Structures are given as C-alpha cells and as structure tokens.
Short mmCIF file of N, CA and C in Angstrom, two decimals:
data_model
loop_
_atom_site.label_atom_id
_atom_site.label_comp_id
_atom_site.label_asym_id
_atom_site.label_seq_id
_atom_site.Cartn_x
_atom_site.Cartn_y
_atom_site.Cartn_z
N GLN A 1 0.81 -1.19 0.00
CA GLN A 1 0.00 0.00 0.00
C GLN A 1 0.85 1.26 0.00
N ALA A 2 2.15 1.12 0.07
CA ALA A 2 3.01 2.29 0.00
C ALA A 2 2.85 2.96 -1.35
N GLU A 3 2.69 2.16 -2.39
CA GLU A 3 2.41 2.71 -3.71
C GLU A 3 0.91 2.85 -3.83
N LYS A 4 0.45 3.93 -4.41
CA LYS A 4 -0.98 4.20 -4.47
C LYS A 4 -1.63 3.44 -5.62
N ILE A 5 -1.74 2.12 -5.42
CA ILE A 5 -2.33 1.27 -6.45
C ILE A 5 -3.62 0.62 -5.97
N THR A 6 -4.11 1.00 -4.80
CA THR A 6 -5.33 0.40 -4.27
C THR A 6 -6.54 1.23 -4.68
N LYS A 7 -7.72 0.61 -4.59
CA LYS A 7 -8.97 1.28 -4.93
C LYS A 7 -9.93 1.10 -3.78
N ASP A 8 -10.46 2.19 -3.25
CA ASP A 8 -11.44 2.12 -2.18
C ASP A 8 -12.84 2.05 -2.75
N ILE A 9 -13.65 1.17 -2.19
CA ILE A 9 -15.04 1.02 -2.58
C ILE A 9 -15.89 1.44 -1.38
N ASN A 10 -17.03 2.06 -1.63
CA ASN A 10 -17.92 2.50 -0.56
C ASN A 10 -18.27 1.33 0.35
N PRO A 11 -17.96 1.42 1.65
CA PRO A 11 -18.21 0.30 2.56
C PRO A 11 -19.69 -0.02 2.74
N SER A 12 -20.59 0.87 2.36
CA SER A 12 -22.02 0.58 2.47
C SER A 12 -22.46 -0.51 1.50
N HIS A 13 -21.63 -0.83 0.49
CA HIS A 13 -21.94 -1.90 -0.46
C HIS A 13 -21.59 -3.27 0.10
N GLY A 14 -20.98 -3.34 1.25
CA GLY A 14 -20.55 -4.61 1.83
C GLY A 14 -19.20 -5.01 1.28
N SER A 15 -18.74 -6.18 1.67
CA SER A 15 -17.43 -6.63 1.24
C SER A 15 -17.46 -7.09 -0.22
N ILE A 16 -16.28 -7.03 -0.85
CA ILE A 16 -16.14 -7.52 -2.23
C ILE A 16 -16.10 -9.04 -2.16
N GLN A 17 -17.01 -9.70 -2.88
CA GLN A 17 -17.09 -11.16 -2.87
C GLN A 17 -16.48 -11.79 -4.11
N LYS A 18 -16.48 -11.05 -5.24
CA LYS A 18 -16.00 -11.62 -6.50
C LYS A 18 -15.56 -10.50 -7.43
N LEU A 19 -14.44 -10.71 -8.13
CA LEU A 19 -13.98 -9.82 -9.18
C LEU A 19 -13.98 -10.59 -10.49
N HIS A 20 -14.48 -9.97 -11.55
CA HIS A 20 -14.56 -10.63 -12.85
C HIS A 20 -14.15 -9.64 -13.93
N SER A 21 -13.20 -10.03 -14.75
CA SER A 21 -12.72 -9.18 -15.84
C SER A 21 -13.64 -9.36 -17.04
N ARG A 22 -14.15 -8.25 -17.57
CA ARG A 22 -15.02 -8.28 -18.74
C ARG A 22 -14.61 -7.14 -19.67
N ASP A 23 -14.17 -7.50 -20.88
CA ASP A 23 -13.64 -6.53 -21.83
C ASP A 23 -12.54 -5.73 -21.14
N SER A 24 -12.69 -4.41 -21.08
CA SER A 24 -11.65 -3.59 -20.44
C SER A 24 -12.11 -3.07 -19.09
N ASP A 25 -13.11 -3.74 -18.50
CA ASP A 25 -13.63 -3.34 -17.20
C ASP A 25 -13.48 -4.47 -16.20
N LEU A 26 -13.59 -4.13 -14.95
CA LEU A 26 -13.54 -5.08 -13.86
C LEU A 26 -14.92 -5.06 -13.19
N VAL A 27 -15.68 -6.15 -13.31
CA VAL A 27 -16.98 -6.24 -12.65
C VAL A 27 -16.72 -6.65 -11.21
N THR A 28 -17.19 -5.85 -10.29
CA THR A 28 -16.97 -6.06 -8.86
C THR A 28 -18.29 -6.41 -8.22
N LEU A 29 -18.39 -7.62 -7.70
CA LEU A 29 -19.62 -8.09 -7.08
C LEU A 29 -19.48 -7.99 -5.57
N CYS A 30 -20.15 -7.01 -4.99
CA CYS A 30 -20.14 -6.80 -3.55
C CYS A 30 -21.39 -7.45 -2.95
N GLU A 31 -21.47 -7.49 -1.64
CA GLU A 31 -22.62 -8.09 -0.98
C GLU A 31 -23.93 -7.43 -1.38
N ASP A 32 -23.94 -6.10 -1.48
CA ASP A 32 -25.19 -5.37 -1.71
C ASP A 32 -25.19 -4.50 -2.96
N LYS A 33 -24.19 -4.61 -3.82
CA LYS A 33 -24.13 -3.77 -5.02
C LYS A 33 -23.20 -4.41 -6.03
N ILE A 34 -23.49 -4.19 -7.31
CA ILE A 34 -22.63 -4.65 -8.39
C ILE A 34 -22.06 -3.40 -9.06
N LEU A 35 -20.74 -3.36 -9.22
CA LEU A 35 -20.05 -2.18 -9.75
C LEU A 35 -19.24 -2.56 -10.98
N ARG A 36 -19.04 -1.57 -11.83
CA ARG A 36 -18.13 -1.70 -12.97
C ARG A 36 -17.01 -0.70 -12.72
N ILE A 37 -15.77 -1.21 -12.70
CA ILE A 37 -14.61 -0.35 -12.48
C ILE A 37 -13.80 -0.31 -13.77
N LEU A 38 -13.57 0.89 -14.25
CA LEU A 38 -12.78 1.05 -15.47
C LEU A 38 -11.36 0.60 -15.20
N ALA A 39 -10.80 -0.19 -16.10
CA ALA A 39 -9.45 -0.71 -15.92
C ALA A 39 -8.64 -0.52 -17.20
N ASN A 40 -7.34 -0.42 -17.04
CA ASN A 40 -6.42 -0.26 -18.17
C ASN A 40 -6.76 0.93 -19.04
N LYS A 41 -7.21 1.99 -18.42
CA LYS A 41 -7.49 3.23 -19.13
C LYS A 41 -6.38 4.22 -18.79
N ASP A 42 -6.02 5.06 -19.73
CA ASP A 42 -5.03 6.10 -19.43
C ASP A 42 -5.61 7.06 -18.41
N ALA A 43 -4.82 7.40 -17.42
CA ALA A 43 -5.25 8.34 -16.39
C ALA A 43 -4.13 9.34 -16.15
N VAL A 44 -4.53 10.53 -15.81
CA VAL A 44 -3.57 11.58 -15.50
C VAL A 44 -3.80 11.97 -14.05
N TYR A 45 -2.72 11.99 -13.25
CA TYR A 45 -2.86 12.34 -11.85
C TYR A 45 -1.64 13.11 -11.38
N ASN A 46 -1.80 13.73 -10.23
CA ASN A 46 -0.74 14.49 -9.60
C ASN A 46 -0.07 13.57 -8.58
N ALA A 47 1.20 13.31 -8.75
CA ALA A 47 1.90 12.36 -7.88
C ALA A 47 2.43 13.03 -6.62
N ASP A 48 1.83 12.71 -5.50
CA ASP A 48 2.28 13.11 -4.16
C ASP A 48 2.67 14.58 -4.03
N GLY A 49 1.80 15.46 -4.40
CA GLY A 49 2.04 16.88 -4.22
C GLY A 49 2.97 17.50 -5.24
N ASN A 50 3.54 16.71 -6.09
CA ASN A 50 4.42 17.22 -7.13
C ASN A 50 3.55 17.92 -8.18
N PRO A 51 3.88 19.13 -8.56
CA PRO A 51 3.04 19.85 -9.51
C PRO A 51 3.06 19.25 -10.92
N GLN A 52 4.00 18.35 -11.19
CA GLN A 52 4.03 17.75 -12.52
C GLN A 52 3.00 16.63 -12.61
N LEU A 53 2.35 16.53 -13.75
CA LEU A 53 1.37 15.49 -13.97
C LEU A 53 2.04 14.27 -14.58
N ILE A 54 1.60 13.11 -14.16
CA ILE A 54 2.15 11.86 -14.67
C ILE A 54 1.01 11.07 -15.31
N ALA A 55 1.26 10.49 -16.47
CA ALA A 55 0.24 9.66 -17.13
C ALA A 55 0.62 8.20 -16.97
N THR A 56 -0.40 7.37 -16.71
CA THR A 56 -0.17 5.94 -16.59
C THR A 56 -1.39 5.19 -17.09
N ASP A 57 -1.18 3.97 -17.53
CA ASP A 57 -2.31 3.14 -17.92
C ASP A 57 -2.53 2.01 -16.91
N ARG A 58 -1.84 2.05 -15.79
CA ARG A 58 -1.97 1.02 -14.77
C ARG A 58 -2.75 1.55 -13.58
N VAL A 59 -4.02 1.75 -13.79
CA VAL A 59 -4.83 2.34 -12.72
C VAL A 59 -6.26 1.83 -12.85
N LEU A 60 -6.90 1.70 -11.72
CA LEU A 60 -8.32 1.40 -11.72
C LEU A 60 -9.05 2.73 -11.64
N GLY A 61 -9.99 2.92 -12.53
CA GLY A 61 -10.69 4.19 -12.62
C GLY A 61 -11.93 4.25 -11.75
N THR A 62 -12.89 4.99 -12.21
CA THR A 62 -14.13 5.25 -11.48
C THR A 62 -14.95 3.98 -11.31
N ALA A 63 -15.52 3.82 -10.11
CA ALA A 63 -16.43 2.70 -9.84
C ALA A 63 -17.85 3.15 -10.17
N ILE A 64 -18.45 2.52 -11.17
CA ILE A 64 -19.78 2.90 -11.64
C ILE A 64 -20.76 1.79 -11.24
N PRO A 65 -21.77 2.10 -10.39
CA PRO A 65 -22.72 1.06 -9.99
C PRO A 65 -23.72 0.76 -11.10
N PHE A 66 -24.08 -0.52 -11.23
CA PHE A 66 -25.18 -0.88 -12.12
C PHE A 66 -26.48 -0.50 -11.44
N SER A 67 -27.49 -0.12 -12.21
CA SER A 67 -28.75 0.27 -11.60
C SER A 67 -29.43 -0.95 -10.99
N GLY A 68 -30.07 -0.75 -9.87
CA GLY A 68 -30.73 -1.83 -9.15
C GLY A 68 -30.06 -2.07 -7.82
N GLU A 69 -30.83 -2.49 -6.87
CA GLU A 69 -30.33 -2.74 -5.52
C GLU A 69 -30.09 -4.23 -5.32
N PHE A 70 -29.13 -4.77 -6.06
CA PHE A 70 -28.80 -6.18 -5.96
C PHE A 70 -27.31 -6.36 -5.73
N GLY A 71 -26.95 -7.45 -5.07
CA GLY A 71 -25.56 -7.82 -4.86
C GLY A 71 -25.45 -9.33 -4.96
N ILE A 72 -24.30 -9.88 -4.57
CA ILE A 72 -24.10 -11.33 -4.62
C ILE A 72 -24.19 -11.93 -3.23
N SER A 73 -24.61 -11.13 -2.24
CA SER A 73 -24.69 -11.55 -0.85
C SER A 73 -23.33 -12.14 -0.45
N LYS A 74 -23.32 -13.29 0.18
CA LYS A 74 -22.05 -13.93 0.55
C LYS A 74 -21.93 -15.28 -0.14
N ASN A 75 -22.35 -15.29 -1.42
CA ASN A 75 -22.36 -16.53 -2.19
C ASN A 75 -21.64 -16.39 -3.52
N PRO A 76 -20.32 -16.15 -3.51
CA PRO A 76 -19.60 -16.04 -4.78
C PRO A 76 -19.57 -17.36 -5.55
N GLU A 77 -19.85 -18.49 -4.89
CA GLU A 77 -19.88 -19.78 -5.57
C GLU A 77 -21.06 -19.90 -6.53
N SER A 78 -22.03 -18.98 -6.44
CA SER A 78 -23.19 -19.01 -7.35
C SER A 78 -22.86 -18.35 -8.69
N PHE A 79 -21.69 -17.74 -8.81
CA PHE A 79 -21.28 -17.01 -10.01
C PHE A 79 -20.96 -17.95 -11.16
N ALA A 80 -21.45 -17.62 -12.35
CA ALA A 80 -21.07 -18.31 -13.59
C ALA A 80 -21.13 -17.28 -14.72
N SER A 81 -20.20 -17.39 -15.66
CA SER A 81 -20.21 -16.45 -16.78
C SER A 81 -20.20 -17.19 -18.10
N GLU A 82 -20.78 -16.55 -19.11
CA GLU A 82 -20.83 -17.09 -20.46
C GLU A 82 -20.78 -15.89 -21.40
N SER A 83 -19.75 -15.79 -22.20
CA SER A 83 -19.47 -14.65 -23.08
C SER A 83 -19.70 -13.34 -22.33
N TYR A 84 -20.68 -12.55 -22.69
CA TYR A 84 -20.86 -11.25 -22.03
C TYR A 84 -21.89 -11.31 -20.89
N ARG A 85 -22.49 -12.48 -20.64
CA ARG A 85 -23.49 -12.62 -19.57
C ARG A 85 -22.86 -13.20 -18.31
N VAL A 86 -23.33 -12.72 -17.18
CA VAL A 86 -22.89 -13.18 -15.87
C VAL A 86 -24.13 -13.54 -15.06
N TYR A 87 -24.10 -14.68 -14.41
CA TYR A 87 -25.22 -15.13 -13.57
C TYR A 87 -24.75 -15.28 -12.14
N PHE A 88 -25.63 -14.98 -11.18
CA PHE A 88 -25.31 -15.13 -9.76
C PHE A 88 -26.59 -15.03 -8.95
N THR A 89 -26.51 -15.33 -7.66
CA THR A 89 -27.68 -15.22 -6.80
C THR A 89 -27.51 -14.09 -5.80
N ASP A 90 -28.62 -13.52 -5.39
CA ASP A 90 -28.66 -12.57 -4.29
C ASP A 90 -29.56 -13.19 -3.22
N LYS A 91 -28.95 -13.96 -2.35
CA LYS A 91 -29.68 -14.72 -1.34
C LYS A 91 -30.50 -13.82 -0.43
N VAL A 92 -29.95 -12.68 -0.05
CA VAL A 92 -30.64 -11.76 0.87
C VAL A 92 -31.96 -11.28 0.27
N ARG A 93 -31.98 -11.01 -1.03
CA ARG A 93 -33.18 -10.50 -1.70
C ARG A 93 -33.99 -11.61 -2.37
N GLY A 94 -33.53 -12.86 -2.27
CA GLY A 94 -34.25 -14.00 -2.82
C GLY A 94 -34.34 -13.98 -4.33
N SER A 95 -33.25 -13.58 -5.02
CA SER A 95 -33.28 -13.45 -6.47
C SER A 95 -32.10 -14.15 -7.13
N VAL A 96 -32.33 -14.64 -8.33
CA VAL A 96 -31.27 -15.11 -9.20
C VAL A 96 -31.12 -14.04 -10.27
N MET A 97 -29.89 -13.58 -10.51
CA MET A 97 -29.65 -12.41 -11.35
C MET A 97 -28.84 -12.75 -12.59
N ARG A 98 -29.06 -11.93 -13.63
CA ARG A 98 -28.23 -11.97 -14.84
C ARG A 98 -27.74 -10.55 -15.07
N LEU A 99 -26.44 -10.42 -15.30
CA LEU A 99 -25.85 -9.15 -15.69
C LEU A 99 -25.40 -9.30 -17.14
N SER A 100 -25.99 -8.50 -18.02
CA SER A 100 -25.61 -8.54 -19.43
C SER A 100 -25.44 -7.10 -19.91
N LYS A 101 -25.33 -6.92 -21.20
CA LYS A 101 -25.11 -5.57 -21.73
C LYS A 101 -26.25 -4.61 -21.42
N ASP A 102 -27.45 -5.15 -21.19
CA ASP A 102 -28.58 -4.28 -20.84
C ASP A 102 -28.73 -4.07 -19.34
N GLY A 103 -27.76 -4.52 -18.54
CA GLY A 103 -27.77 -4.28 -17.10
C GLY A 103 -28.21 -5.49 -16.30
N LEU A 104 -28.64 -5.25 -15.07
CA LEU A 104 -29.06 -6.31 -14.16
C LEU A 104 -30.52 -6.70 -14.39
N THR A 105 -30.78 -8.00 -14.44
CA THR A 105 -32.14 -8.52 -14.60
C THR A 105 -32.35 -9.65 -13.61
N PRO A 106 -33.43 -9.59 -12.82
CA PRO A 106 -33.73 -10.72 -11.92
C PRO A 106 -34.41 -11.84 -12.72
N ILE A 107 -33.65 -12.85 -13.12
CA ILE A 107 -34.21 -13.93 -13.94
C ILE A 107 -35.06 -14.88 -13.11
N SER A 108 -34.97 -14.80 -11.80
CA SER A 108 -35.84 -15.62 -10.96
C SER A 108 -37.30 -15.20 -11.13
N ASP A 109 -37.54 -13.99 -11.62
CA ASP A 109 -38.91 -13.50 -11.84
C ASP A 109 -39.61 -14.21 -13.00
N HIS A 110 -38.85 -14.94 -13.80
CA HIS A 110 -39.44 -15.65 -14.94
C HIS A 110 -40.08 -16.96 -14.49
N GLY A 111 -41.19 -16.85 -13.78
CA GLY A 111 -41.97 -18.03 -13.41
C GLY A 111 -41.62 -18.69 -12.09
N MET A 112 -40.52 -18.28 -11.44
CA MET A 112 -40.14 -18.95 -10.19
C MET A 112 -39.78 -17.97 -9.08
N LYS A 113 -40.37 -16.81 -9.11
CA LYS A 113 -40.05 -15.78 -8.13
C LYS A 113 -40.30 -16.25 -6.69
N ASP A 114 -41.49 -16.79 -6.44
CA ASP A 114 -41.82 -17.24 -5.08
C ASP A 114 -40.97 -18.43 -4.65
N TRP A 115 -40.71 -19.35 -5.58
CA TRP A 115 -39.91 -20.53 -5.25
C TRP A 115 -38.51 -20.13 -4.79
N PHE A 116 -37.87 -19.23 -5.55
CA PHE A 116 -36.52 -18.79 -5.16
C PHE A 116 -36.56 -17.94 -3.89
N ARG A 117 -37.55 -17.08 -3.76
CA ARG A 117 -37.63 -16.26 -2.55
C ARG A 117 -37.74 -17.15 -1.31
N ASP A 118 -38.49 -18.24 -1.41
CA ASP A 118 -38.65 -19.16 -0.27
C ASP A 118 -37.42 -20.02 -0.03
N ASN A 119 -36.78 -20.50 -1.10
CA ASN A 119 -35.74 -21.52 -0.97
C ASN A 119 -34.32 -20.99 -0.89
N LEU A 120 -34.03 -19.82 -1.45
CA LEU A 120 -32.66 -19.30 -1.36
C LEU A 120 -32.27 -19.03 0.09
N LYS A 121 -33.20 -18.51 0.87
CA LYS A 121 -32.86 -18.18 2.27
C LYS A 121 -32.58 -19.42 3.11
N LEU A 122 -33.07 -20.59 2.67
CA LEU A 122 -32.85 -21.83 3.41
C LEU A 122 -31.58 -22.55 2.99
N SER A 123 -30.88 -22.02 2.00
CA SER A 123 -29.70 -22.69 1.44
C SER A 123 -28.42 -22.21 2.10
N ASN A 124 -27.53 -23.17 2.38
CA ASN A 124 -26.20 -22.85 2.92
C ASN A 124 -25.23 -22.53 1.80
N LYS A 125 -25.38 -23.25 0.69
CA LYS A 125 -24.43 -23.16 -0.41
C LYS A 125 -25.21 -23.07 -1.71
N LEU A 126 -24.82 -22.16 -2.59
CA LEU A 126 -25.47 -21.95 -3.88
C LEU A 126 -24.42 -22.10 -4.96
N ILE A 127 -24.43 -23.22 -5.68
CA ILE A 127 -23.39 -23.50 -6.66
C ILE A 127 -23.91 -23.19 -8.05
N GLY A 128 -23.26 -22.25 -8.73
CA GLY A 128 -23.65 -21.88 -10.08
C GLY A 128 -22.66 -22.42 -11.10
N SER A 129 -23.17 -22.82 -12.27
CA SER A 129 -22.32 -23.27 -13.37
C SER A 129 -23.07 -23.04 -14.67
N TYR A 130 -22.31 -23.00 -15.77
CA TYR A 130 -22.93 -22.80 -17.08
C TYR A 130 -22.59 -23.97 -17.99
N ASP A 131 -23.62 -24.58 -18.58
CA ASP A 131 -23.48 -25.71 -19.50
C ASP A 131 -23.50 -25.16 -20.93
N ASP A 132 -22.30 -25.09 -21.56
CA ASP A 132 -22.19 -24.56 -22.92
C ASP A 132 -22.93 -25.41 -23.95
N LYS A 133 -22.97 -26.69 -23.73
CA LYS A 133 -23.60 -27.60 -24.69
C LYS A 133 -25.11 -27.37 -24.76
N LYS A 134 -25.75 -27.19 -23.62
CA LYS A 134 -27.20 -26.98 -23.58
C LYS A 134 -27.59 -25.51 -23.44
N ASP A 135 -26.59 -24.63 -23.32
CA ASP A 135 -26.83 -23.20 -23.09
C ASP A 135 -27.73 -22.96 -21.89
N GLU A 136 -27.35 -23.53 -20.74
CA GLU A 136 -28.14 -23.41 -19.53
C GLU A 136 -27.27 -22.98 -18.35
N TYR A 137 -27.84 -22.08 -17.55
CA TYR A 137 -27.24 -21.73 -16.26
C TYR A 137 -27.86 -22.67 -15.23
N ASN A 138 -27.02 -23.44 -14.55
CA ASN A 138 -27.48 -24.37 -13.52
C ASN A 138 -27.16 -23.78 -12.16
N ILE A 139 -28.16 -23.75 -11.29
CA ILE A 139 -27.95 -23.30 -9.92
C ILE A 139 -28.39 -24.42 -8.98
N THR A 140 -27.47 -24.80 -8.10
CA THR A 140 -27.75 -25.86 -7.13
C THR A 140 -27.90 -25.24 -5.75
N LEU A 141 -29.00 -25.53 -5.11
CA LEU A 141 -29.27 -25.04 -3.77
C LEU A 141 -29.03 -26.19 -2.80
N GLU A 142 -28.07 -26.00 -1.90
CA GLU A 142 -27.79 -27.00 -0.88
C GLU A 142 -28.14 -26.41 0.46
N GLY A 143 -28.96 -27.11 1.20
CA GLY A 143 -29.39 -26.63 2.50
C GLY A 143 -29.04 -27.59 3.60
N ASP A 144 -29.29 -27.17 4.80
CA ASP A 144 -29.10 -28.00 5.99
C ASP A 144 -30.29 -28.95 6.06
N PRO A 145 -30.06 -30.27 6.03
CA PRO A 145 -31.18 -31.22 6.08
C PRO A 145 -32.06 -31.04 7.31
N GLY A 146 -31.52 -30.45 8.36
CA GLY A 146 -32.31 -30.23 9.58
C GLY A 146 -33.37 -29.16 9.42
N ILE A 147 -33.27 -28.29 8.39
CA ILE A 147 -34.25 -27.23 8.24
C ILE A 147 -35.26 -27.50 7.12
N VAL A 148 -35.12 -28.65 6.46
CA VAL A 148 -36.08 -28.98 5.41
C VAL A 148 -37.41 -29.33 6.06
N SER A 149 -38.47 -28.73 5.57
CA SER A 149 -39.79 -28.99 6.12
C SER A 149 -40.74 -29.37 5.00
N ARG A 150 -42.00 -29.55 5.32
CA ARG A 150 -43.00 -29.92 4.30
C ARG A 150 -43.14 -28.84 3.24
N GLU A 151 -42.86 -27.59 3.57
CA GLU A 151 -43.04 -26.48 2.63
C GLU A 151 -41.90 -26.38 1.62
N THR A 152 -40.76 -26.99 1.90
CA THR A 152 -39.61 -26.86 1.01
C THR A 152 -39.36 -28.17 0.28
N PRO A 153 -38.85 -28.09 -0.95
CA PRO A 153 -38.55 -29.31 -1.69
C PRO A 153 -37.33 -30.00 -1.06
N GLY A 154 -37.09 -31.23 -1.48
CA GLY A 154 -35.92 -31.95 -0.98
C GLY A 154 -34.64 -31.24 -1.35
N TYR A 155 -33.68 -31.27 -0.47
CA TYR A 155 -32.39 -30.66 -0.74
C TYR A 155 -31.38 -31.74 -0.94
N PRO A 156 -30.35 -31.54 -1.69
CA PRO A 156 -30.10 -30.40 -2.58
C PRO A 156 -30.93 -30.48 -3.88
N THR A 157 -31.04 -29.34 -4.55
CA THR A 157 -31.85 -29.23 -5.78
C THR A 157 -31.07 -28.43 -6.81
N THR A 158 -31.09 -28.88 -8.07
CA THR A 158 -30.47 -28.15 -9.18
C THR A 158 -31.56 -27.73 -10.17
N VAL A 159 -31.54 -26.45 -10.56
CA VAL A 159 -32.53 -25.89 -11.47
C VAL A 159 -31.78 -25.22 -12.62
N SER A 160 -32.34 -25.27 -13.85
CA SER A 160 -31.68 -24.74 -15.04
C SER A 160 -32.47 -23.62 -15.70
N PHE A 161 -31.75 -22.57 -16.13
CA PHE A 161 -32.34 -21.42 -16.84
C PHE A 161 -31.78 -21.37 -18.25
N ARG A 162 -32.66 -21.15 -19.23
CA ARG A 162 -32.24 -21.02 -20.63
C ARG A 162 -32.62 -19.65 -21.16
N GLU A 163 -31.70 -19.04 -21.87
CA GLU A 163 -31.92 -17.72 -22.46
C GLU A 163 -32.92 -17.75 -23.62
N ASP A 164 -32.87 -18.79 -24.46
CA ASP A 164 -33.72 -18.79 -25.65
C ASP A 164 -35.22 -18.86 -25.32
N VAL A 165 -35.59 -19.41 -24.18
CA VAL A 165 -37.00 -19.43 -23.78
C VAL A 165 -37.27 -18.44 -22.64
N ARG A 166 -36.22 -17.79 -22.18
CA ARG A 166 -36.32 -16.82 -21.08
C ARG A 166 -37.05 -17.42 -19.88
N GLY A 167 -36.62 -18.63 -19.50
CA GLY A 167 -37.28 -19.26 -18.37
C GLY A 167 -36.52 -20.42 -17.79
N TRP A 168 -37.07 -20.93 -16.70
CA TRP A 168 -36.50 -22.07 -15.97
C TRP A 168 -37.07 -23.32 -16.60
N VAL A 169 -36.22 -24.15 -17.18
CA VAL A 169 -36.68 -25.25 -18.01
C VAL A 169 -36.67 -26.61 -17.32
N SER A 170 -35.91 -26.79 -16.24
CA SER A 170 -35.80 -28.14 -15.70
C SER A 170 -35.27 -28.16 -14.28
N PHE A 171 -35.79 -29.12 -13.51
CA PHE A 171 -35.16 -29.53 -12.26
C PHE A 171 -34.29 -30.71 -12.65
N LYS A 172 -33.02 -30.67 -12.31
CA LYS A 172 -32.07 -31.70 -12.73
C LYS A 172 -31.98 -32.83 -11.71
N SER A 173 -31.52 -33.99 -12.18
CA SER A 173 -31.35 -35.13 -11.29
C SER A 173 -29.95 -35.18 -10.69
N PHE A 174 -29.02 -34.35 -11.19
CA PHE A 174 -27.66 -34.37 -10.65
C PHE A 174 -27.43 -33.22 -9.68
N ILE A 175 -26.50 -33.44 -8.77
CA ILE A 175 -26.13 -32.44 -7.76
C ILE A 175 -24.62 -32.24 -7.86
N PRO A 176 -24.16 -31.18 -8.53
CA PRO A 176 -22.72 -31.00 -8.71
C PRO A 176 -22.04 -30.41 -7.47
N GLU A 177 -20.78 -30.78 -7.29
CA GLU A 177 -19.94 -30.10 -6.31
C GLU A 177 -19.43 -28.81 -6.90
N ASN A 178 -19.23 -28.81 -8.22
CA ASN A 178 -18.90 -27.63 -9.02
C ASN A 178 -19.11 -28.05 -10.47
N GLY A 179 -19.03 -27.12 -11.39
CA GLY A 179 -19.25 -27.47 -12.79
C GLY A 179 -18.51 -26.52 -13.71
N ILE A 180 -18.05 -27.05 -14.83
CA ILE A 180 -17.34 -26.23 -15.82
C ILE A 180 -17.60 -26.83 -17.19
N SER A 181 -17.62 -25.97 -18.20
CA SER A 181 -17.72 -26.41 -19.58
C SER A 181 -16.37 -26.24 -20.26
N CYS A 182 -15.95 -27.29 -20.98
CA CYS A 182 -14.68 -27.23 -21.71
C CYS A 182 -14.87 -27.98 -23.02
N ALA A 183 -14.53 -27.35 -24.13
CA ALA A 183 -14.67 -27.95 -25.47
C ALA A 183 -16.11 -28.43 -25.69
N ASN A 184 -17.07 -27.61 -25.27
CA ASN A 184 -18.50 -27.88 -25.45
C ASN A 184 -18.98 -29.13 -24.69
N GLU A 185 -18.25 -29.51 -23.66
CA GLU A 185 -18.66 -30.62 -22.77
C GLU A 185 -18.80 -30.05 -21.37
N TYR A 186 -19.86 -30.42 -20.68
CA TYR A 186 -20.15 -29.92 -19.33
C TYR A 186 -19.58 -30.90 -18.31
#
C-alpha cells in the first residue's frame, strides 16, 4: 500500500465477494451492489504533491454502480459467466440475477419468483455453473437437512435457466460439487 495502487469502494456496499474481468472493465460483485470499475485506461494524476502530472495506464478508474439494488450476498460460488453474460444469486433478496449488456435482470422473476424467494434463504451453499452444450445456467441449492420442512422441496436441488426461452426449463437429477464447460462438454 506504500504505492498508491489500491482502490477504495464504498463500505455501504458490503465486502467484495468476486472480481470478474469483462472486456476492459472489472466487474466487482459486492454483498449489496454490483459495480463496474474502469481498468487499463489512461489516467492523469498528480503524484504526491508534485506539480508535474504523470500519465499511466496502470490504474483502476471510477467505480460505476449498475442500476438496481442487488448484490451477490455472501455466495460467490453461485457465479457463472458465459461470453458477455454473468449469472449469480442474491440470497438476501431472494433473487437469481443476470448481468448482461442491458444491465441487471432478476431472472428468478421468470416463473419462479416465489420458489426462489422461499428456498434461497434456506440454502447454505449456492453452486452456479454454465453448461455450454445446452446453453443453460445451472444453480444448485444446498441446504441443511435439519431445516427442510414440508413447505420446502428436498435438498439439494439443481434448477436450469435457458436464455432462448427466457425461463427455468428443468429440475435436474444431478447435484454438482462444481461445474465447468470445456470444449463444449459440461
């Protein structure tokens, strides 16, 4: 920290849970807010009271919040990305989110708003992954078996979202520990 290369983020957004590089920006997923930080941009600044200006391209620029009051809570394991789209959960607000070029969208609202609102809060672990072969975001909700009741489905549960139908298409029979797509294989 002796060199001024750090970036302060407003503490009201909560702690930084995940950093993701997208194009020339750094997407910063905090507990209660999602920010875009300009990176690798030329910046001009005054170095330690010296009246001479110095130009550098090694600086993090302005932190620009995405519109909407959503964050990633404390579940960075729910994060999955595919080209320019990013998926994650906001457990505190009971939403599954997509961040794309048009901003933040609560995809849990596509037919399963109440289900996610009820079940995300009961989950200890939320594992997100993207299946390139089927073009699906898979989210696995793992909960404490001691808190499962008649009102909640059996845990753990995996649910899939598809962009082409803009909806939740399937409850899966598999429960991943993690998931990755490589060479079009999930």
